[in-house]
Amino acid sequence: MSKTEKDLKEAFAGESQANRTYLAFAKKAEEEGYKQVAKLFRAAAEAETVHAHNHLRELAGIRSTKENLETAISGESFEFQKMYPAMIAGAQDEGIKGAERSFTIANEVEKVHAALYQKALDNLGKNEEHDYYICKVCGYTAEGEAPDVCPVCGARKVAFYKAD
Ligand code: FE2
Ligand code: FE2
Ligand code: FE2
């Protein structure tokens, strides 16, 4: 890997993190009543997404939808088969309960994502239409309609919102 390819990966990771961090900061600013600051955080977050997408494009990381679904399936599968199980074990060893819970719920939801992507890949081109609902507590992603109780975190139906 060339230095520049490595730099693109690092910059993509950093810009992606800045996007999510700023959105979290915007939410906090709203809660604290700083509407203008919240707006600035959201604007900068959008700009960091532009940078992240530019870097990803230069990495040739955006391909056909069929290939992108395959990439997404292997990414989600790596997370629930290797990455999160090792992280959960590490958090248990170190007795860090919050991290253990955070890793565990993400691990459960990544399994669901891998399955949803696999289904979408299998049905690619069939023009099926479904809505998706996301649990705002744990990220559990439901196809069709929101469940009465989240199967991952136990939150009630009101915790779900519809994806765009
Ligand atoms: Fe940036
Ligand atoms: Fe995921
Ligand atoms: Fe949930």
mmCIF file of C-alpha atoms and ligand atoms in Angstrom:
data_model
loop_
_atom_site.group_PDB
_atom_site.id
_atom_site.type_symbol
_atom_site.label_atom_id
_atom_site.label_comp_id
_atom_site.label_asym_id
_atom_site.label_seq_id
_atom_site.Cartn_x
_atom_site.Cartn_y
_atom_site.Cartn_z
ATOM 1 C CA MET A 1 0.000 0.000 0.000
ATOM 2 C CA SER A 2 1.402 3.399 -0.967
ATOM 3 C CA LYS A 3 1.779 6.181 1.585
ATOM 4 C CA THR A 4 -1.014 8.109 -0.104
ATOM 5 C CA GLU A 5 -3.373 5.145 -0.032
ATOM 6 C CA LYS A 6 -2.662 4.784 3.676
ATOM 7 C CA ASP A 7 -3.228 8.526 4.124
ATOM 8 C CA LEU A 8 -6.556 8.334 2.277
ATOM 9 C CA LYS A 9 -7.707 5.538 4.593
ATOM 10 C CA GLU A 10 -6.620 7.471 7.654
ATOM 11 C CA ALA A 11 -8.246 10.693 6.417
ATOM 12 C CA PHE A 12 -11.454 8.801 5.539
ATOM 13 C CA ALA A 13 -11.584 7.356 9.067
ATOM 14 C CA GLY A 14 -10.902 10.747 10.662
ATOM 15 C CA GLU A 15 -13.467 12.645 8.577
ATOM 16 C CA SER A 16 -16.065 9.927 9.182
ATOM 17 C CA GLN A 17 -15.492 10.166 12.926
ATOM 18 C CA ALA A 18 -15.644 13.968 12.823
ATOM 19 C CA ASN A 19 -19.044 13.721 11.098
ATOM 20 C CA ARG A 20 -20.542 11.522 13.821
ATOM 21 C CA THR A 21 -18.830 13.439 16.627
ATOM 22 C CA TYR A 22 -20.203 16.765 15.386
ATOM 23 C CA LEU A 23 -23.709 15.329 15.073
ATOM 24 C CA ALA A 24 -23.493 14.165 18.689
ATOM 25 C CA PHE A 25 -22.215 17.634 19.687
ATOM 26 C CA ALA A 26 -25.097 19.253 17.756
ATOM 27 C CA LYS A 27 -27.625 17.163 19.685
ATOM 28 C CA LYS A 28 -25.999 18.201 22.973
ATOM 29 C CA ALA A 29 -25.982 21.862 21.924
ATOM 30 C CA GLU A 30 -29.738 21.583 21.143
ATOM 31 C CA GLU A 31 -30.360 20.093 24.591
ATOM 32 C CA GLU A 32 -28.424 22.964 26.171
ATOM 33 C CA GLY A 33 -30.397 25.523 24.162
ATOM 34 C CA TYR A 34 -27.535 26.662 21.902
ATOM 35 C CA LYS A 35 -29.413 26.533 18.604
ATOM 36 C CA GLN A 36 -26.827 28.469 16.616
ATOM 37 C CA VAL A 37 -23.948 26.287 17.793
ATOM 38 C CA ALA A 38 -26.025 23.206 16.985
ATOM 39 C CA LYS A 39 -26.506 24.544 13.464
ATOM 40 C CA LEU A 40 -22.762 25.107 13.043
ATOM 41 C CA PHE A 41 -21.982 21.573 14.245
ATOM 42 C CA ARG A 42 -24.513 20.165 11.760
ATOM 43 C CA ALA A 43 -23.100 22.272 8.909
ATOM 44 C CA ALA A 44 -19.510 21.215 9.631
ATOM 45 C CA ALA A 45 -20.685 17.594 9.978
ATOM 46 C CA GLU A 46 -22.119 17.781 6.441
ATOM 47 C CA ALA A 47 -18.816 19.201 5.159
ATOM 48 C CA GLU A 48 -16.837 16.386 6.805
ATOM 49 C CA THR A 49 -19.119 13.919 4.992
ATOM 50 C CA VAL A 50 -18.178 15.591 1.699
ATOM 51 C CA HIS A 51 -14.485 15.148 2.586
ATOM 52 C CA ALA A 52 -15.011 11.540 3.682
ATOM 53 C CA HIS A 53 -16.854 10.662 0.469
ATOM 54 C CA ASN A 54 -14.179 12.336 -1.657
ATOM 55 C CA HIS A 55 -11.462 10.300 0.078
ATOM 56 C CA LEU A 56 -13.482 7.090 -0.266
ATOM 57 C CA ARG A 57 -13.978 7.757 -3.972
ATOM 58 C CA GLU A 58 -10.208 8.250 -4.417
ATOM 59 C CA LEU A 59 -9.713 4.903 -2.659
ATOM 60 C CA ALA A 60 -12.014 3.323 -5.281
ATOM 61 C CA GLY A 61 -14.192 2.329 -2.345
ATOM 62 C CA ILE A 62 -17.510 2.943 -4.093
ATOM 63 C CA ARG A 63 -18.372 0.364 -6.751
ATOM 64 C CA SER A 64 -21.540 -1.160 -8.211
ATOM 65 C CA THR A 65 -24.430 -1.762 -5.812
ATOM 66 C CA LYS A 66 -23.941 -5.512 -6.147
ATOM 67 C CA GLU A 67 -20.268 -5.142 -5.145
ATOM 68 C CA ASN A 68 -21.135 -2.626 -2.435
ATOM 69 C CA LEU A 69 -23.637 -5.073 -0.917
ATOM 70 C CA GLU A 70 -20.933 -7.767 -0.936
ATOM 71 C CA THR A 71 -18.523 -5.356 0.750
ATOM 72 C CA ALA A 72 -21.180 -4.476 3.342
ATOM 73 C CA ILE A 73 -21.906 -8.171 4.056
ATOM 74 C CA SER A 74 -18.239 -8.960 4.582
ATOM 75 C CA GLY A 75 -17.762 -5.879 6.795
ATOM 76 C CA GLU A 76 -20.756 -6.685 8.993
ATOM 77 C CA SER A 77 -19.750 -10.372 9.140
ATOM 78 C CA PHE A 78 -16.203 -9.505 10.214
ATOM 79 C CA GLU A 79 -17.655 -7.335 12.976
ATOM 80 C CA PHE A 80 -19.966 -9.964 14.474
ATOM 81 C CA GLN A 81 -17.734 -12.983 13.824
ATOM 82 C CA LYS A 82 -14.355 -11.603 14.899
ATOM 83 C CA MET A 83 -14.153 -7.977 15.923
ATOM 84 C CA TYR A 84 -16.934 -7.619 18.498
ATOM 85 C CA PRO A 85 -16.536 -11.071 20.098
ATOM 86 C CA ALA A 86 -12.868 -10.241 20.826
ATOM 87 C CA MET A 87 -13.793 -6.784 22.103
ATOM 88 C CA ILE A 88 -16.582 -8.194 24.312
ATOM 89 C CA ALA A 89 -14.137 -10.708 25.809
ATOM 90 C CA GLY A 90 -11.615 -7.928 26.420
ATOM 91 C CA ALA A 91 -14.189 -5.701 28.140
ATOM 92 C CA GLN A 92 -15.277 -8.652 30.318
ATOM 93 C CA ASP A 93 -11.635 -9.311 31.290
ATOM 94 C CA GLU A 94 -11.175 -5.693 32.227
ATOM 95 C CA GLY A 95 -14.570 -5.477 33.929
ATOM 96 C CA ILE A 96 -15.706 -2.485 31.871
ATOM 97 C CA LYS A 97 -19.475 -3.001 31.878
ATOM 98 C CA GLY A 98 -20.540 -0.034 29.745
ATOM 99 C CA ALA A 99 -18.195 -0.979 26.915
ATOM 100 C CA GLU A 100 -19.251 -4.623 27.187
ATOM 101 C CA ARG A 101 -22.891 -3.590 26.758
ATOM 102 C CA SER A 102 -22.113 -1.187 23.914
ATOM 103 C CA PHE A 103 -20.110 -3.872 22.054
ATOM 104 C CA THR A 104 -22.750 -6.541 22.740
ATOM 105 C CA ILE A 105 -25.695 -4.594 21.344
ATOM 106 C CA ALA A 106 -23.699 -3.549 18.280
ATOM 107 C CA ASN A 107 -22.651 -7.183 17.787
ATOM 108 C CA GLU A 108 -26.287 -8.348 17.811
ATOM 109 C CA VAL A 109 -27.372 -5.650 15.375
ATOM 110 C CA GLU A 110 -24.500 -6.325 12.919
ATOM 111 C CA LYS A 111 -25.843 -9.882 12.533
ATOM 112 C CA VAL A 112 -29.170 -8.400 11.497
ATOM 113 C CA HIS A 113 -27.467 -6.013 9.077
ATOM 114 C CA ALA A 114 -25.530 -8.837 7.417
ATOM 115 C CA ALA A 115 -28.798 -10.758 6.945
ATOM 116 C CA LEU A 116 -30.678 -7.727 5.577
ATOM 117 C CA TYR A 117 -27.868 -6.997 3.125
ATOM 118 C CA GLN A 118 -27.760 -10.643 2.055
ATOM 119 C CA LYS A 119 -31.501 -10.579 1.426
ATOM 120 C CA ALA A 120 -31.172 -7.347 -0.566
ATOM 121 C CA LEU A 121 -28.360 -8.914 -2.617
ATOM 122 C CA ASP A 122 -30.457 -12.037 -3.267
ATOM 123 C CA ASN A 123 -33.387 -9.865 -4.358
ATOM 124 C CA LEU A 124 -31.387 -7.258 -6.259
ATOM 125 C CA GLY A 125 -33.353 -5.993 -9.251
ATOM 126 C CA LYS A 126 -36.671 -7.458 -8.061
ATOM 127 C CA ASN A 127 -37.995 -4.026 -7.064
ATOM 128 C CA GLU A 128 -39.387 -5.134 -3.730
ATOM 129 C CA GLU A 129 -40.337 -2.297 -1.413
ATOM 130 C CA HIS A 130 -40.023 -2.364 2.358
ATOM 131 C CA ASP A 131 -39.697 0.284 5.023
ATOM 132 C CA TYR A 132 -36.977 0.048 7.641
ATOM 133 C CA TYR A 133 -37.263 1.073 11.276
ATOM 134 C CA ILE A 134 -34.330 1.772 13.586
ATOM 135 C CA CYS A 135 -34.256 1.508 17.369
ATOM 136 C CA LYS A 136 -32.781 4.733 18.667
ATOM 137 C CA VAL A 137 -31.497 2.954 21.768
ATOM 138 C CA CYS A 138 -29.505 0.120 20.165
ATOM 139 C CA GLY A 139 -29.693 0.543 16.394
ATOM 140 C CA TYR A 140 -31.685 -2.655 15.839
ATOM 141 C CA THR A 141 -32.960 -2.444 12.290
ATOM 142 C CA ALA A 142 -36.368 -3.903 11.421
ATOM 143 C CA GLU A 143 -37.742 -4.519 7.952
ATOM 144 C CA GLY A 144 -41.434 -3.945 7.249
ATOM 145 C CA GLU A 145 -42.615 -2.533 10.543
ATOM 146 C CA ALA A 146 -41.270 -1.740 13.983
ATOM 147 C CA PRO A 147 -41.660 -4.555 16.543
ATOM 148 C CA ASP A 148 -43.671 -3.963 19.753
ATOM 149 C CA VAL A 149 -40.517 -4.636 21.751
ATOM 150 C CA CYS A 150 -36.950 -4.338 20.448
ATOM 151 C CA PRO A 151 -35.488 -7.878 20.359
ATOM 152 C CA VAL A 152 -31.992 -6.566 21.158
ATOM 153 C CA CYS A 153 -32.514 -3.965 23.903
ATOM 154 C CA GLY A 154 -36.138 -4.359 24.985
ATOM 155 C CA ALA A 155 -37.148 -0.781 24.095
ATOM 156 C CA ARG A 156 -40.824 -0.193 23.239
ATOM 157 C CA LYS A 157 -42.164 0.515 19.754
ATOM 158 C CA VAL A 158 -42.053 4.305 20.354
ATOM 159 C CA ALA A 159 -38.250 4.083 20.379
ATOM 160 C CA PHE A 160 -38.295 3.210 16.678
ATOM 161 C CA TYR A 161 -38.106 5.714 13.843
ATOM 162 C CA LYS A 162 -38.492 5.146 10.114
ATOM 163 C CA ALA A 163 -35.437 5.383 7.857
ATOM 164 C CA ASP A 164 -35.600 7.811 4.904
HETATM 165 FE FE FE2 B 1 -12.818 17.765 6.936
HETATM 166 FE FE FE2 B 2 -23.899 -2.680 10.951
HETATM 167 FE FE FE2 B 3 -33.170 -1.578 20.580
#
